[in-house]
mmCIF file of C-alpha atoms in Angstrom:
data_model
loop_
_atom_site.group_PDB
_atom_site.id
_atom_site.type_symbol
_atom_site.label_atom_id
_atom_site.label_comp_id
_atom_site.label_asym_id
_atom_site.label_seq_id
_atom_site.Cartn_x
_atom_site.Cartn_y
_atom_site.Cartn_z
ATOM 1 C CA UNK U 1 0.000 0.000 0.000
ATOM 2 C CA UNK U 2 1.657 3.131 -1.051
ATOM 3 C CA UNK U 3 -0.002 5.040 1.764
ATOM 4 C CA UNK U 4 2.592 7.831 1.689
ATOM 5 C CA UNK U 5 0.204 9.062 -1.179
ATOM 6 C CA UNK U 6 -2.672 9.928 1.675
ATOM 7 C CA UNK U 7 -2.895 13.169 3.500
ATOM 8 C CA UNK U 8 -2.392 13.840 7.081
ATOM 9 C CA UNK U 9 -5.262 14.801 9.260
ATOM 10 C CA UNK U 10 -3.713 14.937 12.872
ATOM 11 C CA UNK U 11 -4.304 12.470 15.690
ATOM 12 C CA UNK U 12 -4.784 12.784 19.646
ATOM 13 C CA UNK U 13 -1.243 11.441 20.743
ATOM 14 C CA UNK U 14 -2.129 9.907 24.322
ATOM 15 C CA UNK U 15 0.899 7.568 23.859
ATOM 16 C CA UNK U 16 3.394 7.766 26.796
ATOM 17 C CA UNK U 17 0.799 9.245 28.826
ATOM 18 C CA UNK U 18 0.292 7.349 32.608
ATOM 19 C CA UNK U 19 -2.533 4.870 31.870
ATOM 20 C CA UNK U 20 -4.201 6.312 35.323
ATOM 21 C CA UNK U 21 -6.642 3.305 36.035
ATOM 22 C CA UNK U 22 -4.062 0.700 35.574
ATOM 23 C CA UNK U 23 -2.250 1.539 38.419
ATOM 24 C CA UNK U 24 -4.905 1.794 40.507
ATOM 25 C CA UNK U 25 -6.045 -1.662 40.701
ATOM 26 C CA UNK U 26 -7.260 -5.148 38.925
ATOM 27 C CA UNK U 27 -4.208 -5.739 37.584
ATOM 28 C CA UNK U 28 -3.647 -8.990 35.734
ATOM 29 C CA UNK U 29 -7.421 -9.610 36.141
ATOM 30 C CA UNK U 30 -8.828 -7.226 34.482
ATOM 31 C CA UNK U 31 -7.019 -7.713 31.388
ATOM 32 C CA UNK U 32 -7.797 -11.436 31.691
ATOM 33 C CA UNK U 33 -11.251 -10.025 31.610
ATOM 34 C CA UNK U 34 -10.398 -8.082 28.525
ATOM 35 C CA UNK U 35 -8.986 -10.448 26.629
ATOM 36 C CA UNK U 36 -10.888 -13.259 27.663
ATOM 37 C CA UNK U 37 -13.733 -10.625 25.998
ATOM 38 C CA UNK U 38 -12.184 -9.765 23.024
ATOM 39 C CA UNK U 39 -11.839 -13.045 21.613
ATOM 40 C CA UNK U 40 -15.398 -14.299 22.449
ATOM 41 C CA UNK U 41 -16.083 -11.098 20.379
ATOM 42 C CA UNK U 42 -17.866 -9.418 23.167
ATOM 43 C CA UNK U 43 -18.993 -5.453 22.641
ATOM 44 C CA UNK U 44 -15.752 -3.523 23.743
ATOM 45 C CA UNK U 45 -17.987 -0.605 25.452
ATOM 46 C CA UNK U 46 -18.998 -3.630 28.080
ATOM 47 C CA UNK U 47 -15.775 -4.505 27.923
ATOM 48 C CA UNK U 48 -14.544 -0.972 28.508
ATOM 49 C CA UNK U 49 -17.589 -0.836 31.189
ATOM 50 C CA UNK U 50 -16.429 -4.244 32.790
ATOM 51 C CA UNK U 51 -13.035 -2.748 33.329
ATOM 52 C CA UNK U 52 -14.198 0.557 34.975
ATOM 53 C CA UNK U 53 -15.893 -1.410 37.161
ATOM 54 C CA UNK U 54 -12.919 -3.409 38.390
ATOM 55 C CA UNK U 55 -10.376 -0.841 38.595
ATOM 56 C CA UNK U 56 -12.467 2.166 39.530
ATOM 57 C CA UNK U 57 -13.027 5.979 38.373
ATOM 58 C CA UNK U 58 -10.223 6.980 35.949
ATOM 59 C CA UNK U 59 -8.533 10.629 35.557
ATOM 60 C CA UNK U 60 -9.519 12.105 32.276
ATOM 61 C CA UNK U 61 -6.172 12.397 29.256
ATOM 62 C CA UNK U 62 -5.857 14.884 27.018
ATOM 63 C CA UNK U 63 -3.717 14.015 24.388
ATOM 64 C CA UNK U 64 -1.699 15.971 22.028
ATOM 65 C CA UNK U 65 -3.341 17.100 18.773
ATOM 66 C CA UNK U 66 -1.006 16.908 16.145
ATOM 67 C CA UNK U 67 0.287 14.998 12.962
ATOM 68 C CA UNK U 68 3.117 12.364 14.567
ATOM 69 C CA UNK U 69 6.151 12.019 13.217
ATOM 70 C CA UNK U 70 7.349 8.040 13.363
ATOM 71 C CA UNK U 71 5.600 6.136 11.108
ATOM 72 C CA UNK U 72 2.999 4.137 12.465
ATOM 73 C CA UNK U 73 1.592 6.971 13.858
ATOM 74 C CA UNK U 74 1.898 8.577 10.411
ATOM 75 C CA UNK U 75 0.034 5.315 8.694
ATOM 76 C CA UNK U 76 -2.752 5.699 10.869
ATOM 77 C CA UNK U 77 -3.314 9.419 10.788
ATOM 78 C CA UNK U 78 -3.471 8.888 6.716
ATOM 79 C CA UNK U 79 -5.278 5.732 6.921
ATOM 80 C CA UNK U 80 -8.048 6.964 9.028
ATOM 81 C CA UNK U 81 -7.878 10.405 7.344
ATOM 82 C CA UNK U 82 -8.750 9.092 4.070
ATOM 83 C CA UNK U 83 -11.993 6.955 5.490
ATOM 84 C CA UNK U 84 -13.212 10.506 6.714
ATOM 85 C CA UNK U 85 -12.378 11.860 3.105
ATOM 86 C CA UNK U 86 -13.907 9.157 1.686
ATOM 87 C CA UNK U 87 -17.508 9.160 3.885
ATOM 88 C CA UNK U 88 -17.944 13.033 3.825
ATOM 89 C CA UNK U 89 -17.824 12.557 0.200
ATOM 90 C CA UNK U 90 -20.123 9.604 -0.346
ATOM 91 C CA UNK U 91 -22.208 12.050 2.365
ATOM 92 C CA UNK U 92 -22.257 15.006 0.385
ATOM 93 C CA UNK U 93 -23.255 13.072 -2.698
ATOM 94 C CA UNK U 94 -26.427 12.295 -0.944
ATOM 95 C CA UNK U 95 -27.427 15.383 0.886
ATOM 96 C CA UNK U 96 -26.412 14.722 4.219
ATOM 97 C CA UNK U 97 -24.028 15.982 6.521
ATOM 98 C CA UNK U 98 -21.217 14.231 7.740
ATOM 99 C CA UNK U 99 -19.196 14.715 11.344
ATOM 100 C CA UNK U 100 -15.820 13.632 11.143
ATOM 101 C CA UNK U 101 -14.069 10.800 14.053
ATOM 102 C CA UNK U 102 -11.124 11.358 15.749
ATOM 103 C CA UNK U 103 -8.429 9.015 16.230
ATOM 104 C CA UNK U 104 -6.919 8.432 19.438
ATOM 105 C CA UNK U 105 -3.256 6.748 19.848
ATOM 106 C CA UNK U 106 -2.816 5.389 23.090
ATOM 107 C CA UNK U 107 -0.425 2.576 25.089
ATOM 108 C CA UNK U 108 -1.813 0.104 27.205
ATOM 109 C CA UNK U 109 -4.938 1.994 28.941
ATOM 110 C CA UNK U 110 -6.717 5.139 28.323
ATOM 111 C CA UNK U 111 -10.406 7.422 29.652
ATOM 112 C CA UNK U 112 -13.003 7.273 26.838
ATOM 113 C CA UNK U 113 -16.490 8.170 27.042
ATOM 114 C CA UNK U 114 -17.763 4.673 26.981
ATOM 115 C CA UNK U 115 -15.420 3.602 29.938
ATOM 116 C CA UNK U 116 -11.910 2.621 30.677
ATOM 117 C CA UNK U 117 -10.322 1.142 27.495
ATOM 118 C CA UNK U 118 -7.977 -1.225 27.614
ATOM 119 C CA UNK U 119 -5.077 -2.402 24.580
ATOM 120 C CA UNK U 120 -6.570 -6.021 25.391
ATOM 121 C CA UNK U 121 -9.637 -4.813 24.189
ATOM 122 C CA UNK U 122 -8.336 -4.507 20.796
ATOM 123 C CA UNK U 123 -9.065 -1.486 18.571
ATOM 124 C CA UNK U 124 -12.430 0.297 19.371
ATOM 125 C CA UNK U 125 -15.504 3.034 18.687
ATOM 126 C CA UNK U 126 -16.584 4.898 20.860
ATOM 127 C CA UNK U 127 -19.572 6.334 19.767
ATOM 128 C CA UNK U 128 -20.377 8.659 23.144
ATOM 129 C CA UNK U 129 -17.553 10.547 21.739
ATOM 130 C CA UNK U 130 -17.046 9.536 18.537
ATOM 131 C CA UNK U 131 -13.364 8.406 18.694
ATOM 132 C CA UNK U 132 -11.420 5.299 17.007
ATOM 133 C CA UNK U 133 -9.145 3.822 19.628
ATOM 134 C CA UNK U 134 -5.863 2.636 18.543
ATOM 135 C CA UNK U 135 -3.018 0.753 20.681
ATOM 136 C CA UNK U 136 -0.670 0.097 18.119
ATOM 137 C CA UNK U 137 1.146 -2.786 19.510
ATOM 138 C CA UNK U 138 -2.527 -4.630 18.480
ATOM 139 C CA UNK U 139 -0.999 -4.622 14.798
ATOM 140 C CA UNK U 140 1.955 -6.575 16.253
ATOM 141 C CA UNK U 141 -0.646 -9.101 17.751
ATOM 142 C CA UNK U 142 -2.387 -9.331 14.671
ATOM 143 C CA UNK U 143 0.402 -10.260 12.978
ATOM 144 C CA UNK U 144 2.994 -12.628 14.853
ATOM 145 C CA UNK U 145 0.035 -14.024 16.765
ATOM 146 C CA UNK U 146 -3.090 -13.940 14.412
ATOM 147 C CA UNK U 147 -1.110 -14.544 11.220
ATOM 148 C CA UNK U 148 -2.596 -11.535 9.661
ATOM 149 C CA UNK U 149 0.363 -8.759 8.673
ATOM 150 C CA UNK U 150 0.824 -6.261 6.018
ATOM 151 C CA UNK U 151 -0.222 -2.562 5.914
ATOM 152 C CA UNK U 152 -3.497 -3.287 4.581
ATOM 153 C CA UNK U 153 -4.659 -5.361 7.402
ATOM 154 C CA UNK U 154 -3.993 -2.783 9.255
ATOM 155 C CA UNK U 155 -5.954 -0.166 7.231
ATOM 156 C CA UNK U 156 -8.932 -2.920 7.167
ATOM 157 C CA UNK U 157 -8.969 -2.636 10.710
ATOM 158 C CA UNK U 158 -8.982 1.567 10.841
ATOM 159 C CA UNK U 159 -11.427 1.561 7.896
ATOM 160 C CA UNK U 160 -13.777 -0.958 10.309
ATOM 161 C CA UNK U 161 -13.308 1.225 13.071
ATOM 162 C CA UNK U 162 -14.683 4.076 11.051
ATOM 163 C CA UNK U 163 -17.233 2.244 9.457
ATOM 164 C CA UNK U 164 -19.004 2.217 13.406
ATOM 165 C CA UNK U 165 -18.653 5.840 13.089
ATOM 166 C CA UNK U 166 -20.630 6.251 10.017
ATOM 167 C CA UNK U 167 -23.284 3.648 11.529
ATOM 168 C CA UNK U 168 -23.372 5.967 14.492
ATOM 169 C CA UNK U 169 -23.824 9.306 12.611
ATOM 170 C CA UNK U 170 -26.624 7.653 10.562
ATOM 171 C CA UNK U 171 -28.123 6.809 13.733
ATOM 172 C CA UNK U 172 -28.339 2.994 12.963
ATOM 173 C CA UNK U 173 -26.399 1.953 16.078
ATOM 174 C CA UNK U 174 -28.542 3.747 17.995
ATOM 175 C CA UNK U 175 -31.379 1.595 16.933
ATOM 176 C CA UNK U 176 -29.540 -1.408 17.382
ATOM 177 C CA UNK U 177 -29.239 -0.990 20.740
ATOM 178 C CA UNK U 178 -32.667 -0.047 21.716
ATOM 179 C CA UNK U 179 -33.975 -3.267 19.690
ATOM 180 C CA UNK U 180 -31.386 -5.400 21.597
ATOM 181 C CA UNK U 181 -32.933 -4.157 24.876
ATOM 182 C CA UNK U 182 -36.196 -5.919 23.679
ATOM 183 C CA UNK U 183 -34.738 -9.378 22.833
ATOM 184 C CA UNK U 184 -33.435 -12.030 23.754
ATOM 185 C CA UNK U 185 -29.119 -12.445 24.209
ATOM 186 C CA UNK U 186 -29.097 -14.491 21.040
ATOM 187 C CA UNK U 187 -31.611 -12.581 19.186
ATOM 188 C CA UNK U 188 -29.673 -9.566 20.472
ATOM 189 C CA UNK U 189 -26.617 -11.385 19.058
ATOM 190 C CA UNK U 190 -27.544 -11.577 15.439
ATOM 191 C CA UNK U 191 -28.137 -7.905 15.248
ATOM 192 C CA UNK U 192 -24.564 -7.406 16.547
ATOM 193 C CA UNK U 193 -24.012 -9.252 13.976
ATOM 194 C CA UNK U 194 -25.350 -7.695 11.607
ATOM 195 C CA UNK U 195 -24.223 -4.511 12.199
ATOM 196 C CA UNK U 196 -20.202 -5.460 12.550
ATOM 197 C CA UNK U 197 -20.746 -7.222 9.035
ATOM 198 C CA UNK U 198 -21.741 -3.774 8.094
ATOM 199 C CA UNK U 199 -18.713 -2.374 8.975
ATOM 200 C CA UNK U 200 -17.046 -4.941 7.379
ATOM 201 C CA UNK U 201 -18.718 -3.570 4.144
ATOM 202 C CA UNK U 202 -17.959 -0.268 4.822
ATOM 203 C CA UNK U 203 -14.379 -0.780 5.264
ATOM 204 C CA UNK U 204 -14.741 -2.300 1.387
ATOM 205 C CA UNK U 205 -16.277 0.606 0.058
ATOM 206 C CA UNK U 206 -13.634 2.535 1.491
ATOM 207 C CA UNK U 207 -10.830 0.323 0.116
ATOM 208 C CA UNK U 208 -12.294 1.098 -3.412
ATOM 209 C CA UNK U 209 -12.829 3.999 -3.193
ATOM 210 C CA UNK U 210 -10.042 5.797 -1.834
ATOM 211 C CA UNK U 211 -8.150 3.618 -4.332
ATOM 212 C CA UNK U 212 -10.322 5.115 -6.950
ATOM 213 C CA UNK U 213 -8.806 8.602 -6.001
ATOM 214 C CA UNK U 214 -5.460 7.710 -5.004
ATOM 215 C CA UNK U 215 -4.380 4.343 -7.029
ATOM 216 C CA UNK U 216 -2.280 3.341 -3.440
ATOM 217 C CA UNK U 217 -2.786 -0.308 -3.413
ATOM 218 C CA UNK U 218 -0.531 -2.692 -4.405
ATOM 219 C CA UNK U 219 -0.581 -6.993 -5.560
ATOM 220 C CA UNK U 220 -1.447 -8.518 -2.435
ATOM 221 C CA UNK U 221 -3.285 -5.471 -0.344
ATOM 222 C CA UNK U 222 -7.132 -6.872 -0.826
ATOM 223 C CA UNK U 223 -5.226 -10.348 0.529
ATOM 224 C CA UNK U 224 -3.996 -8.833 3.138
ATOM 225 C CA UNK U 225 -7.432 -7.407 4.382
ATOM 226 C CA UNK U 226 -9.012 -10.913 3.928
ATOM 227 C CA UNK U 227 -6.731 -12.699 5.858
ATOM 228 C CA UNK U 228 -7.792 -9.752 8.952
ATOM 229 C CA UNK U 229 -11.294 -10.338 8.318
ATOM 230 C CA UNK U 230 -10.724 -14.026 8.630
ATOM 231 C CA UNK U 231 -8.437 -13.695 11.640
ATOM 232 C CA UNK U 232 -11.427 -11.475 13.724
ATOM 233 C CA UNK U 233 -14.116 -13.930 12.722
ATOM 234 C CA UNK U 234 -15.766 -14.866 15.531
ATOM 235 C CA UNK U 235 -15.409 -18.794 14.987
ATOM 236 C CA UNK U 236 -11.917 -18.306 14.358
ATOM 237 C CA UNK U 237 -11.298 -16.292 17.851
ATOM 238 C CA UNK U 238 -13.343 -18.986 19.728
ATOM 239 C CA UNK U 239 -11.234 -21.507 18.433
ATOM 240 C CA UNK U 240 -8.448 -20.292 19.550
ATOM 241 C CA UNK U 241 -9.508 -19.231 22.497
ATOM 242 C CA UNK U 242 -11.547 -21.991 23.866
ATOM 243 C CA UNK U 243 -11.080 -25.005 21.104
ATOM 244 C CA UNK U 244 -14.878 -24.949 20.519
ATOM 245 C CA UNK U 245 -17.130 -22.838 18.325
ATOM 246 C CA UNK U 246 -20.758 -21.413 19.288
ATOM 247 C CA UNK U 247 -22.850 -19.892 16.775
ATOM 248 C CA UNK U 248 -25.279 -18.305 19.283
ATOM 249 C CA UNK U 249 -22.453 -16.329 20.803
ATOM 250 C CA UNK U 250 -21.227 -14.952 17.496
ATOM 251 C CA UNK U 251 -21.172 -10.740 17.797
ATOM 252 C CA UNK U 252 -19.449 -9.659 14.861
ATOM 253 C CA UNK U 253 -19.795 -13.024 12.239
ATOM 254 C CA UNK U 254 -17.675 -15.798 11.301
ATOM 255 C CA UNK U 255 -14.428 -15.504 9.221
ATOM 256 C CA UNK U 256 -16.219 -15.995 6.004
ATOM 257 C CA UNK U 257 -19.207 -13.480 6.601
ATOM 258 C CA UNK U 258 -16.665 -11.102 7.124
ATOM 259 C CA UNK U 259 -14.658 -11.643 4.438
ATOM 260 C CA UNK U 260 -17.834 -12.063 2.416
ATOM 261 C CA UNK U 261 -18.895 -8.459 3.590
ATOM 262 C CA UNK U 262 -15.850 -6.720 3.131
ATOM 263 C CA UNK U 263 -15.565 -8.035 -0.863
ATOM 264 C CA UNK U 264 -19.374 -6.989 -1.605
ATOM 265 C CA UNK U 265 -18.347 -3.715 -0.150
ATOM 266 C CA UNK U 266 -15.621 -3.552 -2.271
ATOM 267 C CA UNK U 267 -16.630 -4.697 -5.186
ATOM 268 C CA UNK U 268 -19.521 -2.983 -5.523
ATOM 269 C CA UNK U 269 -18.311 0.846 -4.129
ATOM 270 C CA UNK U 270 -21.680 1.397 -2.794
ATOM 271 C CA UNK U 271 -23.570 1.739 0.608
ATOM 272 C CA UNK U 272 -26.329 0.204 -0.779
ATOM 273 C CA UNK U 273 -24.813 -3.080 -1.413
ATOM 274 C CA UNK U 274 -23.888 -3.140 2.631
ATOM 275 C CA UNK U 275 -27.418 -3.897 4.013
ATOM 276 C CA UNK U 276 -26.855 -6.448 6.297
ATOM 277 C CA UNK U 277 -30.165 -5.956 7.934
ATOM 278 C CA UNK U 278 -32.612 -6.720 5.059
#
């Protein structure tokens, strides 16, 4: 991915900052907890909630606003600056108006409006203040330990993140949520589902068309992505993490769906194609 082709939007730099709760309690436990969550695919604002709990009120971070100057930092400013590009313009296009996300960088723990979030957690959106969460050491995991590497599994990943963003300013997480609280856990599950297949699809439609504009992928790039998708499917993580597989528990799909998601997204370059729900 020749990413160096994208333009910088700045980032909230919270990295090096004290993680505050971490300190202060829960210790090895609550990031048991975490990641105990993260590969059953739980929601990460329980998760975050679950941790807040455990370890108690944490002080409020302000990171620093800014464009960062090694390059990870630098891939994910661009990355995630081109999925806002990309959504205020398929936004525009319709009539509709279109707040950007912000990207946070953080290490190990960090305050966010939906809780304490942790780096177990994995990436996150937060949708109570409309942030992307980022530890970048995940991208290590995701590689050495999930056999998914290569810039553009990390992009998939950012361009995910944002695609909750877009589901929030359209209001359909919102409704999610209040139709969860009138079902049952694995009726509540399927629209989970539903909706992080979504974002799958979004994440497509941003792969095309940012490529559209800037021609920065490369052979291998749309492999790279797939192999993420895979690697997050929920009967993949399950596997791993307990040896069995339950369907009912599945929150965000299995490998397939979400590769299966991500390609129509891709393929077709078009928000219609990504309706999970009908």
């Amino acid at each position: 991915m020749k990413w160096d082709l994208g333009r910088r939007g700045g980032v909230e730099d919270r990295r090096g900052l004290s993680g505050g709760a971490i300190a202060g309690g829960g210790g090895i436990g609550v990031i048991v907890i975490a990641l105990i969550g993260y590969f059953l695919g739980v929601d990460p604002q329980q998760l975050a909630q679950i941790v807040n709990q455990a370890q108690g009120p944490a002080q409020q971070q302000a990171g620093v606003e800014g464009t960062p100057t090694d390059e990870e930092g630098a891939f994910a400013d661009v990355v995630h600056t081109s999925a806002n590009d990309v959504w205020a313009q398929i936004f525009q296009q319709t009539g509709r108006s279109y707040r950007p996300s912000t990207v946070v960088l953080y290490t190990e723990g960090t305050s966010t409006g939906c809780g304490y979030g942790q780096a177990a957690m994995g990436p996150f959106y937060c949708p109570a203040d409309e942030r992307v969460y980022l530890d970048l050491n995940f991208f290590q995991t995701l590689d050495t330990q999930m056999g998914a590497g290569g810039d553009f599994a990390k992009a998939y990943v950012i361009g995910h993140e944002v695609g909750h963003h877009v589901q929030n300013v359209l209001g359909l997480s919102q409704r999610v949520q209040n139709a969860q609280g009138r079902l049952s856990e694995a009726e509540g599950n399927k629209l989970s589902v539903k909706l992080e297949l979504q974002a799958d699809c979004y994440a497509g439609i941003w792969a095309r068309q940012s490529n559209d504009q800037l021609n920065w992928l490369e052979s291998g790039d749309l492999d790279e992505a797939l192999r993420a998708a895979s690697a997050v499917g929920d009967d993949t993580l399950q596997k791993r993490s307990t040896g069995s597989v339950v369907p009912d528990s599945f929150t965000h799909g299995s490998s397939a769906e979400r590769m299966q998601w991500f390609k129509t997204g891709y393929n077709s370059g078009n928000p219609d194609a990504c309706d999970t729900f009908g």
